[in-house]
Short mmCIF file of C-alpha atoms and ligand atoms in Angstrom, two decimals:
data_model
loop_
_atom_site.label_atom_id
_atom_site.label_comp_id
_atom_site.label_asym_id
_atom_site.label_seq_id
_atom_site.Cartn_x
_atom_site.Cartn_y
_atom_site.Cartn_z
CA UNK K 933 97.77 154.42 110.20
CA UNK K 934 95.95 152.25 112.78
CA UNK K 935 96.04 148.73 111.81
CA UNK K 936 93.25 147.53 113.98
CA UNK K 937 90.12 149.32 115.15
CA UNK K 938 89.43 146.99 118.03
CA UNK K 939 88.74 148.58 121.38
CA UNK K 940 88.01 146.47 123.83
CA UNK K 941 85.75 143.13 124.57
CA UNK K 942 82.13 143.47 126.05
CA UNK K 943 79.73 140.77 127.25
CA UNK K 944 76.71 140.37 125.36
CA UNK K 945 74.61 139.15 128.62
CA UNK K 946 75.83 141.57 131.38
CA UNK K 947 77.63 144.46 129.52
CA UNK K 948 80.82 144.39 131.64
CA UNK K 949 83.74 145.35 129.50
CA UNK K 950 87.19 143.95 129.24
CA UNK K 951 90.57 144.98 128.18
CA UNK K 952 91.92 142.98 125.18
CA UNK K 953 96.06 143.71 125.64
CA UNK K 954 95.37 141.31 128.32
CA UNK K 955 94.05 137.43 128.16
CA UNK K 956 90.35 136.97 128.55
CA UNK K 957 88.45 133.89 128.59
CA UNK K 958 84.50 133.87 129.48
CA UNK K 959 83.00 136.88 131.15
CA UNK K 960 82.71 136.79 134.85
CA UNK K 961 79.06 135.62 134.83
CA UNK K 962 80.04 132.95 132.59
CA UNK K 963 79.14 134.52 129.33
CA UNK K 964 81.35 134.42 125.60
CA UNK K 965 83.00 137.82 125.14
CA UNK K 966 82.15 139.90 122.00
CA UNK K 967 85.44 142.25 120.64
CA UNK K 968 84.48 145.89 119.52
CA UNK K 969 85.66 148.31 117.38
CA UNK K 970 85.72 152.29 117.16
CA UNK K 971 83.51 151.86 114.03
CA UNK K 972 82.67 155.60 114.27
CA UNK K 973 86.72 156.06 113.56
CA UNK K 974 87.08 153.96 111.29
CA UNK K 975 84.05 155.42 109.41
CA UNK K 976 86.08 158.34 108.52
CA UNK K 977 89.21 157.50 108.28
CA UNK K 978 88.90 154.41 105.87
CA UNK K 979 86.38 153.45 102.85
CA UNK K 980 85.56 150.16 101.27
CA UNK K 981 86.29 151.43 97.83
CA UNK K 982 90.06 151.07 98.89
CA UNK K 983 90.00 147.29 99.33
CA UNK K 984 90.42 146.51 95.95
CA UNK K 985 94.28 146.76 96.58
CA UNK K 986 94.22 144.92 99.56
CA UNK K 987 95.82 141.51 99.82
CA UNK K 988 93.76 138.51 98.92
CA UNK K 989 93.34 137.19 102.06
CA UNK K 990 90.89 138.19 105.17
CA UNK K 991 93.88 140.31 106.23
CA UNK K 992 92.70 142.74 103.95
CA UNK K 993 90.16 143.65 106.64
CA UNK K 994 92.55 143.87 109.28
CA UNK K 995 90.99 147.22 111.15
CA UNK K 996 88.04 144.94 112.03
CA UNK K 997 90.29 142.42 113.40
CA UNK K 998 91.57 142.54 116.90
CA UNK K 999 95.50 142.17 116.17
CA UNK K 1000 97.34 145.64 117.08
CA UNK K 1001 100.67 145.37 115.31
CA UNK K 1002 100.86 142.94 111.76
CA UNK K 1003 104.46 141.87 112.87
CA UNK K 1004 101.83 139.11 114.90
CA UNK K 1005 99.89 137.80 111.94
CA UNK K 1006 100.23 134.01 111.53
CA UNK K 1007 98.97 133.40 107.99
CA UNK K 1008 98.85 130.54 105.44
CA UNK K 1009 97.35 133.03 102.84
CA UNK K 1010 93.55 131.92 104.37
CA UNK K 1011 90.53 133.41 102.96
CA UNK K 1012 88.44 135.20 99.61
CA UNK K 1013 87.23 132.13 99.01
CA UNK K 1014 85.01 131.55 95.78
CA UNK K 1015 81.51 132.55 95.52
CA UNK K 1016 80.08 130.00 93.27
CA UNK K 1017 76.67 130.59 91.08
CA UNK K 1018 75.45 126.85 90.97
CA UNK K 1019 73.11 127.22 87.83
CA UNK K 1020 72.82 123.28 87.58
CA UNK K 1021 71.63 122.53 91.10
CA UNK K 1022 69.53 125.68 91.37
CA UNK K 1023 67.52 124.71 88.10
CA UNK K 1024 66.59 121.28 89.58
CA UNK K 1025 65.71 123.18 93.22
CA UNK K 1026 63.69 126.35 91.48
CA UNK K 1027 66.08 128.64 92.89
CA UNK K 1028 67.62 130.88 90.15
CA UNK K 1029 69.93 132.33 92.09
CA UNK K 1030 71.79 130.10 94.22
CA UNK K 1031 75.55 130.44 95.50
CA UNK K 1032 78.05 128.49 97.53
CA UNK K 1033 80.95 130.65 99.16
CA UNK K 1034 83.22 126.95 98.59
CA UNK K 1035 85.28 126.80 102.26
CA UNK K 1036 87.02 123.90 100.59
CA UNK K 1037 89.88 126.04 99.24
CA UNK K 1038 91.06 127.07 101.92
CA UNK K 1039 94.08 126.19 103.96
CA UNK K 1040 93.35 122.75 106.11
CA UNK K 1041 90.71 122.48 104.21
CA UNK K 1042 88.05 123.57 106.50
CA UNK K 1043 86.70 127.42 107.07
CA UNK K 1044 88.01 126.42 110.84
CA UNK K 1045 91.49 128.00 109.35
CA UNK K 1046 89.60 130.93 109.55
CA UNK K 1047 89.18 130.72 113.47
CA UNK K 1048 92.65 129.26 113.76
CA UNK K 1049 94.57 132.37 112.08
CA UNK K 1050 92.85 135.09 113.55
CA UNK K 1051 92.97 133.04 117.28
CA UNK K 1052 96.41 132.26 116.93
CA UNK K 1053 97.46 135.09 115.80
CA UNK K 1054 96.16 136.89 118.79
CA UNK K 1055 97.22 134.44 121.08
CA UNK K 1056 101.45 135.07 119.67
CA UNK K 1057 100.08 139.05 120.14
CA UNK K 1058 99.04 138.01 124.16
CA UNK K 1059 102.27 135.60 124.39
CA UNK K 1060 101.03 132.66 125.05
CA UNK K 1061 102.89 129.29 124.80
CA UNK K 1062 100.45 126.40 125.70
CA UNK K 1063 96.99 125.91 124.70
CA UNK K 1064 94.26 122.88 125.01
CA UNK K 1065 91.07 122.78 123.17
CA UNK K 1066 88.23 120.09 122.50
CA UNK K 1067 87.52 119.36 118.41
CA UNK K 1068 85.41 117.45 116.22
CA UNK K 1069 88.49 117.18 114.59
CA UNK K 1070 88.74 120.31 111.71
CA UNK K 1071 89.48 123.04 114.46
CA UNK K 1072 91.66 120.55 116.07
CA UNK K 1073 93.62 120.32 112.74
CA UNK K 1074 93.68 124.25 112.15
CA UNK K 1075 94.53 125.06 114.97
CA UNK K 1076 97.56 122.61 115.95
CA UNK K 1077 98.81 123.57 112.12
CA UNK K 1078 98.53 127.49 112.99
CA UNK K 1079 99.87 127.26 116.57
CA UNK K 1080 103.14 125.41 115.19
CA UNK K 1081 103.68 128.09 112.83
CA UNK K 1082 103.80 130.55 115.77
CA UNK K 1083 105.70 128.55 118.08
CA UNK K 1084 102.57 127.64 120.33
CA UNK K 1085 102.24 124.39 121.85
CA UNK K 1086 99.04 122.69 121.67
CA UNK K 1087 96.89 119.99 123.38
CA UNK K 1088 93.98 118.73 121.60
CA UNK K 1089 91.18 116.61 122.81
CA UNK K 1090 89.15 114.70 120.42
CA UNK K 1091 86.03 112.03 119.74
CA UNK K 1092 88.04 108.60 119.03
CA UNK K 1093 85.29 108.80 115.85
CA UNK K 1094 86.19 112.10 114.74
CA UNK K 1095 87.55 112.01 111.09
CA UNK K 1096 90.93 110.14 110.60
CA UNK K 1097 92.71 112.89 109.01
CA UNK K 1098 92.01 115.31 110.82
CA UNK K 1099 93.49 113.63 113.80
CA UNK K 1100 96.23 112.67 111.59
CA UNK K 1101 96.68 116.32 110.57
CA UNK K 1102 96.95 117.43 114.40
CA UNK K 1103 99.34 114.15 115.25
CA UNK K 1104 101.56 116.06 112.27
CA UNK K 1105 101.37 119.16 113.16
CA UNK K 1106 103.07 118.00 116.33
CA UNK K 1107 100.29 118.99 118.85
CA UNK K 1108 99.58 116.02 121.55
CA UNK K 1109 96.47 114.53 120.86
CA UNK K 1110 94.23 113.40 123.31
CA UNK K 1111 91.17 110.73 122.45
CA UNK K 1112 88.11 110.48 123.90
CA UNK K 1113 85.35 107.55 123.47
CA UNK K 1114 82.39 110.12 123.70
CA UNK K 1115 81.11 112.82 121.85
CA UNK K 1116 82.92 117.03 121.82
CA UNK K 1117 81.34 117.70 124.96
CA UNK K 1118 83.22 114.73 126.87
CA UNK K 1119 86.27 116.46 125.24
CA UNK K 1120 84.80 119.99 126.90
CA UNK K 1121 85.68 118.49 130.02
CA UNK K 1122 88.84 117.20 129.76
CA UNK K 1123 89.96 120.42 128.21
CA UNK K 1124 88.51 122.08 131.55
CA UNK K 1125 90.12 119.78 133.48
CA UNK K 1126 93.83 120.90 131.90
CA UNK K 1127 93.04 124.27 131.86
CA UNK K 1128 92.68 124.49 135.98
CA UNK K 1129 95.52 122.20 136.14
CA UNK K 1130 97.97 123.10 134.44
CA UNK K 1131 96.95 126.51 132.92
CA UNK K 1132 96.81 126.23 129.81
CA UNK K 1133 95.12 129.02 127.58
CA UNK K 1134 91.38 127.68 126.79
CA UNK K 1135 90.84 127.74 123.13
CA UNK K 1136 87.84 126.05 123.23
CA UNK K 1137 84.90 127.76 121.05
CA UNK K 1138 83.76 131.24 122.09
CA UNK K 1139 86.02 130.66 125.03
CA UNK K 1140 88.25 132.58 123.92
CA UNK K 1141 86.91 135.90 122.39
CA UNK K 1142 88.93 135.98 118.71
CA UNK K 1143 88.00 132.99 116.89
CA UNK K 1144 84.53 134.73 116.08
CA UNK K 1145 86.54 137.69 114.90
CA UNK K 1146 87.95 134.87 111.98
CA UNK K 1147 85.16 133.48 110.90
CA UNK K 1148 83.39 136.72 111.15
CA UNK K 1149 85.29 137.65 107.38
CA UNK K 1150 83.17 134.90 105.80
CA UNK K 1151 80.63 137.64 105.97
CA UNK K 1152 83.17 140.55 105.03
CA UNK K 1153 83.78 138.93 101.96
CA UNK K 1154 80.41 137.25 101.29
CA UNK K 1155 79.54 140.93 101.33
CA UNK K 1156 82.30 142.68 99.42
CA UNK K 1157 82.03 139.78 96.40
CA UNK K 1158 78.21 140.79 96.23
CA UNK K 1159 79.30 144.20 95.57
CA UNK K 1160 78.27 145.43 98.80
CA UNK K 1161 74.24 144.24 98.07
CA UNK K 1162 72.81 141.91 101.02
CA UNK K 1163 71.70 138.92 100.13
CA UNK K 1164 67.94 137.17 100.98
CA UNK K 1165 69.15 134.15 102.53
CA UNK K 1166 72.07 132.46 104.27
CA UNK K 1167 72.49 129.13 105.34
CA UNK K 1168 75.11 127.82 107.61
CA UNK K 1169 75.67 124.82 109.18
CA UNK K 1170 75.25 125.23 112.51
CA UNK K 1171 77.18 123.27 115.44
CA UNK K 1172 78.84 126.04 117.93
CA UNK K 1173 76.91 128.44 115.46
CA UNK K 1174 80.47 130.47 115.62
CA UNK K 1175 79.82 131.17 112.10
CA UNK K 1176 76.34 132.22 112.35
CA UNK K 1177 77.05 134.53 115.26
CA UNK K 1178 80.44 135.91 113.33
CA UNK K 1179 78.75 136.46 109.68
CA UNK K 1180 76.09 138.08 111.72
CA UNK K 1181 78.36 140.43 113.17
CA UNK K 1182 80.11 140.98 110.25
CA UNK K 1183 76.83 142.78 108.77
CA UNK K 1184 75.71 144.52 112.34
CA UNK K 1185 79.28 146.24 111.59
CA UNK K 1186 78.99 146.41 108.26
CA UNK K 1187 75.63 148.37 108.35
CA UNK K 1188 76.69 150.60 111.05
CA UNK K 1189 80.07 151.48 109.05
CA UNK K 1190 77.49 152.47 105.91
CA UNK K 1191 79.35 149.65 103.73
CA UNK K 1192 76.60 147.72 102.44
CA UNK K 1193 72.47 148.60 101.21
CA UNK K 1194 69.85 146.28 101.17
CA UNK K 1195 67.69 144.37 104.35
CA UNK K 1196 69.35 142.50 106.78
CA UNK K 1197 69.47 138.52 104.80
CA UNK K 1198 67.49 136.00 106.66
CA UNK K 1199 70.06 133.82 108.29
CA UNK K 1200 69.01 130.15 108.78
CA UNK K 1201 70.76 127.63 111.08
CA UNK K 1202 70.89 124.17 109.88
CA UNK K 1203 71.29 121.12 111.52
CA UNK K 1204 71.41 117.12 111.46
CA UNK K 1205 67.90 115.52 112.35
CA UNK K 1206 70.87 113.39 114.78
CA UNK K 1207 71.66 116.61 116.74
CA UNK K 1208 69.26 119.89 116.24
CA UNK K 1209 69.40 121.28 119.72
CA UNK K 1210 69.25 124.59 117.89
CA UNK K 1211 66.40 123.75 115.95
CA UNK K 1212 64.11 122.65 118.94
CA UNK K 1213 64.98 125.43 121.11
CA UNK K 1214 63.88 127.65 117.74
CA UNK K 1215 60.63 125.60 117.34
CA UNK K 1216 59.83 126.11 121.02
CA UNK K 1217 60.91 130.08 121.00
CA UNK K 1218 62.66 129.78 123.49
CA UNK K 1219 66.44 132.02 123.97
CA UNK K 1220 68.92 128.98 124.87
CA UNK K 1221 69.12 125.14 123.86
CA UNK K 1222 69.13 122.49 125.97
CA UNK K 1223 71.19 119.39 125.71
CA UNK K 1224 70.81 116.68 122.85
CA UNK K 1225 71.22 113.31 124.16
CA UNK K 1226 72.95 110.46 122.79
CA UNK K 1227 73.74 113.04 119.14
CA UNK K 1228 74.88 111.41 116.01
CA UNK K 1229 75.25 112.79 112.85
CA UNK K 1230 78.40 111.73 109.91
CA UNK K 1231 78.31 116.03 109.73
CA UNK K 1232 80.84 115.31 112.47
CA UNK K 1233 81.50 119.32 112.65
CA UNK K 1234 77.81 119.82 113.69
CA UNK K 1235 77.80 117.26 116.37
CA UNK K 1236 77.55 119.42 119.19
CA UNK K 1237 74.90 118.83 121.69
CA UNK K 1238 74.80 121.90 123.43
CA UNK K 1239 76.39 125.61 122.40
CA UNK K 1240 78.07 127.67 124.50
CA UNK K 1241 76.74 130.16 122.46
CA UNK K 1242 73.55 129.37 121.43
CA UNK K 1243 71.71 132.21 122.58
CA UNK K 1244 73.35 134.34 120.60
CA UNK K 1245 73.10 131.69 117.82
CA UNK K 1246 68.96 131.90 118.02
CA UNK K 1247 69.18 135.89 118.58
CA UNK K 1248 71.18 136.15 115.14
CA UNK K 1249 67.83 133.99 114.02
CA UNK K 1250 65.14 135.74 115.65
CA UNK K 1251 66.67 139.16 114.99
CA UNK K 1252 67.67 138.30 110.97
CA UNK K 1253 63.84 136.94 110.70
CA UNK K 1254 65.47 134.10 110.09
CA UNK K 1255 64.83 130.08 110.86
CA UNK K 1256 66.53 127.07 112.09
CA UNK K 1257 65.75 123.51 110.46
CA UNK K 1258 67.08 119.84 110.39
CA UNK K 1259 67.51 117.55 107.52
CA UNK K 1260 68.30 113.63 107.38
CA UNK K 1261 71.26 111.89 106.92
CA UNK K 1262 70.30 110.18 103.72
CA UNK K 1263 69.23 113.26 102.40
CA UNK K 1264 72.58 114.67 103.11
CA UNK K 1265 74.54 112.35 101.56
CA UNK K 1266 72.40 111.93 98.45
CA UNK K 1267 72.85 115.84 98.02
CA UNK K 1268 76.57 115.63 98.61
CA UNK K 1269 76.85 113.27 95.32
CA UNK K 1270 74.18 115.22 93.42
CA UNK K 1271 76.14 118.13 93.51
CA UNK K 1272 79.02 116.16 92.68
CA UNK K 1273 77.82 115.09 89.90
CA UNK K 1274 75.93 118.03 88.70
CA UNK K 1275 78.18 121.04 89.43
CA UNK K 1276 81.93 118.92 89.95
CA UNK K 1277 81.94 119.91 93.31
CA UNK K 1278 82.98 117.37 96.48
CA UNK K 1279 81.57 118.97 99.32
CA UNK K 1280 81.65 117.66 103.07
CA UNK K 1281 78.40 117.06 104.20
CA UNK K 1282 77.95 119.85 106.70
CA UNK K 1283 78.01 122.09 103.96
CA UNK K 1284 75.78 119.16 101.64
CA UNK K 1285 73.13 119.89 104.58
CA UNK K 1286 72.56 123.49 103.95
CA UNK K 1287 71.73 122.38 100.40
CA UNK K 1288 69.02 120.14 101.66
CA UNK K 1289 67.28 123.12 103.83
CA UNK K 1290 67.60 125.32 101.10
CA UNK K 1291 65.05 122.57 98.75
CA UNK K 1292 62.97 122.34 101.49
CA UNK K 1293 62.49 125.44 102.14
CA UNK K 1294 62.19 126.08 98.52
CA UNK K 1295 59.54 123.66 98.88
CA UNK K 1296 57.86 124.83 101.65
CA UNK K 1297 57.54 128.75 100.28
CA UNK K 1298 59.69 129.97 102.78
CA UNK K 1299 62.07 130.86 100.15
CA UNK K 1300 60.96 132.65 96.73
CA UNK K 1301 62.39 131.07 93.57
CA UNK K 1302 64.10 134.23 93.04
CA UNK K 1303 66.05 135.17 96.07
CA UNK K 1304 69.61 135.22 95.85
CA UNK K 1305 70.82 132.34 98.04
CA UNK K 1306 73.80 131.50 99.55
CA UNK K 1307 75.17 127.99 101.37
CA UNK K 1308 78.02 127.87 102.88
CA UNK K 1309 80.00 124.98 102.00
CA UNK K 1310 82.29 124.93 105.22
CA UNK K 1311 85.11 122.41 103.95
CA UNK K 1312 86.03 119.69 101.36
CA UNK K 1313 84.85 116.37 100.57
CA UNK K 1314 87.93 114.55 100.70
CA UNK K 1315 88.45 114.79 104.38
CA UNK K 1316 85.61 112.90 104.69
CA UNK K 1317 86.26 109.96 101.72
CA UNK K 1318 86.13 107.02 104.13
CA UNK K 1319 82.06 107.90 104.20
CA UNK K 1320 81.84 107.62 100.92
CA UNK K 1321 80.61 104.33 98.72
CA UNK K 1322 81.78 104.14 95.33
CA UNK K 1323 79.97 101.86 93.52
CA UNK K 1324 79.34 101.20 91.48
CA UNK K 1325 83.71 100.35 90.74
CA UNK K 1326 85.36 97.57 88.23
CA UNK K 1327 88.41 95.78 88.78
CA UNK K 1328 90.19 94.38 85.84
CA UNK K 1329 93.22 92.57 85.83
CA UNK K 1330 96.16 93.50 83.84
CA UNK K 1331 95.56 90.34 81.71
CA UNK K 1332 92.40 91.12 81.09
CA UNK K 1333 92.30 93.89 79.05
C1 PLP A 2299 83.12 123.22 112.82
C2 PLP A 2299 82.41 122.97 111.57
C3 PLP A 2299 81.09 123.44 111.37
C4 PLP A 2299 80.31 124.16 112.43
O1 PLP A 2299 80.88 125.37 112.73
P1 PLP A 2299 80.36 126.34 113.86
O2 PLP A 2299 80.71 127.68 113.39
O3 PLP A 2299 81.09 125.98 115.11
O4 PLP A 2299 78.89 126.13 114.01
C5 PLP A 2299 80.52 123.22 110.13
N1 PLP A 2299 81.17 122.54 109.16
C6 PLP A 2299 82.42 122.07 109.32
C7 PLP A 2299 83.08 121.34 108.19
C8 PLP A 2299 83.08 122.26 110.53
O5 PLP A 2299 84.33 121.80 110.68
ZN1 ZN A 2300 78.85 138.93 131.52
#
């Protein structure tokens, strides 16, 4: 029995190929690495019928993840999250069939445990002991809580306004935290900086080659809870675009393994009107972003000015027949308490923005009332309370009443 499938790691911009049973970082020419699988194998060896007995956790796909032997796996149980039908909130927005896959129930609370166990896990397989990385604060938190399972230590570099528990949950975890008065790209630097000095292993996003491979099962089991039927739309909200990129993947593999029927889902990056690098470079056709200036958005996770990644970010666009689009801050949070209030649901507001693109684009035409939707709802409300208001609120005192 093989437990993995994964071959080797290839660069998407100059094709050079790597070995994975040693560490790798960027490509030569400065590129993020892409894992790949014998898919052709795997084919015949292994159907999708059989997952049903699997574990419930995205280790149930573990030949399309790059760990070799399971005796590696670090695992808090992540994954097969719910995917909710939100009949309230898609009556008031026309769309009849709209879902959230809810990344709030999930260890950490954010879908960046996905990243975090399949990275870490990876990183035991490679032995390594020290690792930096720069966060907007939930892959900070992940991370730090996954490495000290595995006996990794970690440095993590922050925004000083990154949300408090999430630093909190790193300070816990027992990684040393490093704080920043600037935005995730100052933290870039500082990571880089450690890295040459003292060399440490670069986690940073698409950096390293394996926390794609995570968040890639968002997709797996998107597709597997849909019966194995492609959706019309997907929504994601987009910082790093790590997600888009990996759920893209996920059905480029998924196709060419025979798993799933239907047209490749249009896949739509969304962003914060306060940082849409993305967005622009989509609007202007163009193959890579260029830097956002002066960003600010309270979706901390999609503050990032400028992706590593981004061009495969707008390929996974361009080639879905997909879009990218921006929504306001007050729109955000207004959806964030209407779906509170209408499905019970406390959503962070990254995932409260995917709801906003999906109205307007409901309003627009651009999706049919009809199409079977999905938003991701990348992690939970709570971590994010301090944003909240909550009037209207009533104080009695105990004599009073
Ligand atoms: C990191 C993060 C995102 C953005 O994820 P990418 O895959 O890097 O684009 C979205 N939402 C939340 C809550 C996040 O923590
Ligand atoms: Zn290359």
């Amino acid at each position: 029995m093989t437990y993995s499938y994964a071959t080797h790691a290839s660069c998407p911009k100059c094709k050079t190929t790597y070995s994975i049973e040693e560490i790798q970082q960027l490509c030569s020419c400065g590129s993020p690495l892409l894992i790949k699988y014998d898919l052709h194998k795997l084919k015949k060896n292994w159907d999708r019928d059989k997952l049903g007995s699997r574990t419930n956790s995205l280790w149930r796909y573990h030949e399309l993840l790059p760990i070799k032997e399971e005796k590696n796996i670090v695992t808090q149980g992540e994954g097969m999250t719910p995917l909710l039908h939100l009949e309230k909130l898609g009556e008031r927005l026309d769309l009849s069939h709209l879902y959230m896959k809810d990344e709030g129930i999930i260890p950490t609370g954010s879908f960046k445990a996905r990243g975090a166990a399949v990275g870490i896990s990876k990183a035991k397989e490679l032995g390594i002991q020290k690792l930096a990385m720069p966060t907007n604060g939930n892959a900070g938190a992940a991370w730090a809580m996954y490495a000290t399972k595995a006996g990794i230590e970690t440095t993590i570099v922050m925004p000083l306004d990154a949300p408090l528990v999430t630093r909190k949950e790193s300070v816990f975890a027992g990684a040393d935290v490093i704080l920043v008065n600037g935005l995730i790209s100052d933290a870039g630097k500082i990571v880089k900086n450690l890295v040459e000095e003292k060399g440490y292993y670069d986690a940073s996003t698409l950096k390293e080659p394996y926390r794609i491979e995570g968040k890639k099962t968002m997709g797996l089991e998107l597709l597997e809870q849909l019966n194995w039927q492609t959706p019309d739309v997907i929504l994601y909200p987009t910082g790093g675009g790590v997600g888009l990129i990996g759920i893209y993947k996920a059905l480029q593999e998924l196709y060419e393994l025979g798993w799933i029927e239907g047209s490749m889902p249009r896949l739509v990056a969304v962003q914060a009107e306060g940082c849409s690098p993305i967005v622009k470079a989509w609007q202007e056709n163009k193959m890579e972003s260029t830097f956002w200036e002066d960003s600010k958005t309270n979706a901390f996770g999609i503050n990032v000015p400028k992706a590593i990644g981004d061009f495969l970010v707008l390929e996974a666009i361009y080639e879905s027949n997909g879009c990218a689009i921006s929504v306001s801050e007050e729109n955000i949070q207004s959806l964030q308490r209407e779906i509170a209030t209408l499905e019970g649901a406390f959503i962070c507001p990254e995932g409260a923005a995917t709801f906003v693109a999906a109205k307007k684009l409901r309003e627009e035409g651009w999706i049919g009332g009809d199409e079977k939707v999905i938003c991701l709802n990348t992690g939970l409300g709570i971590k994010y309370a301090d944003l909240i208001s909550e009037e209207p609120l009533t104080i009695l005192e105990p004599s009073e009443h």
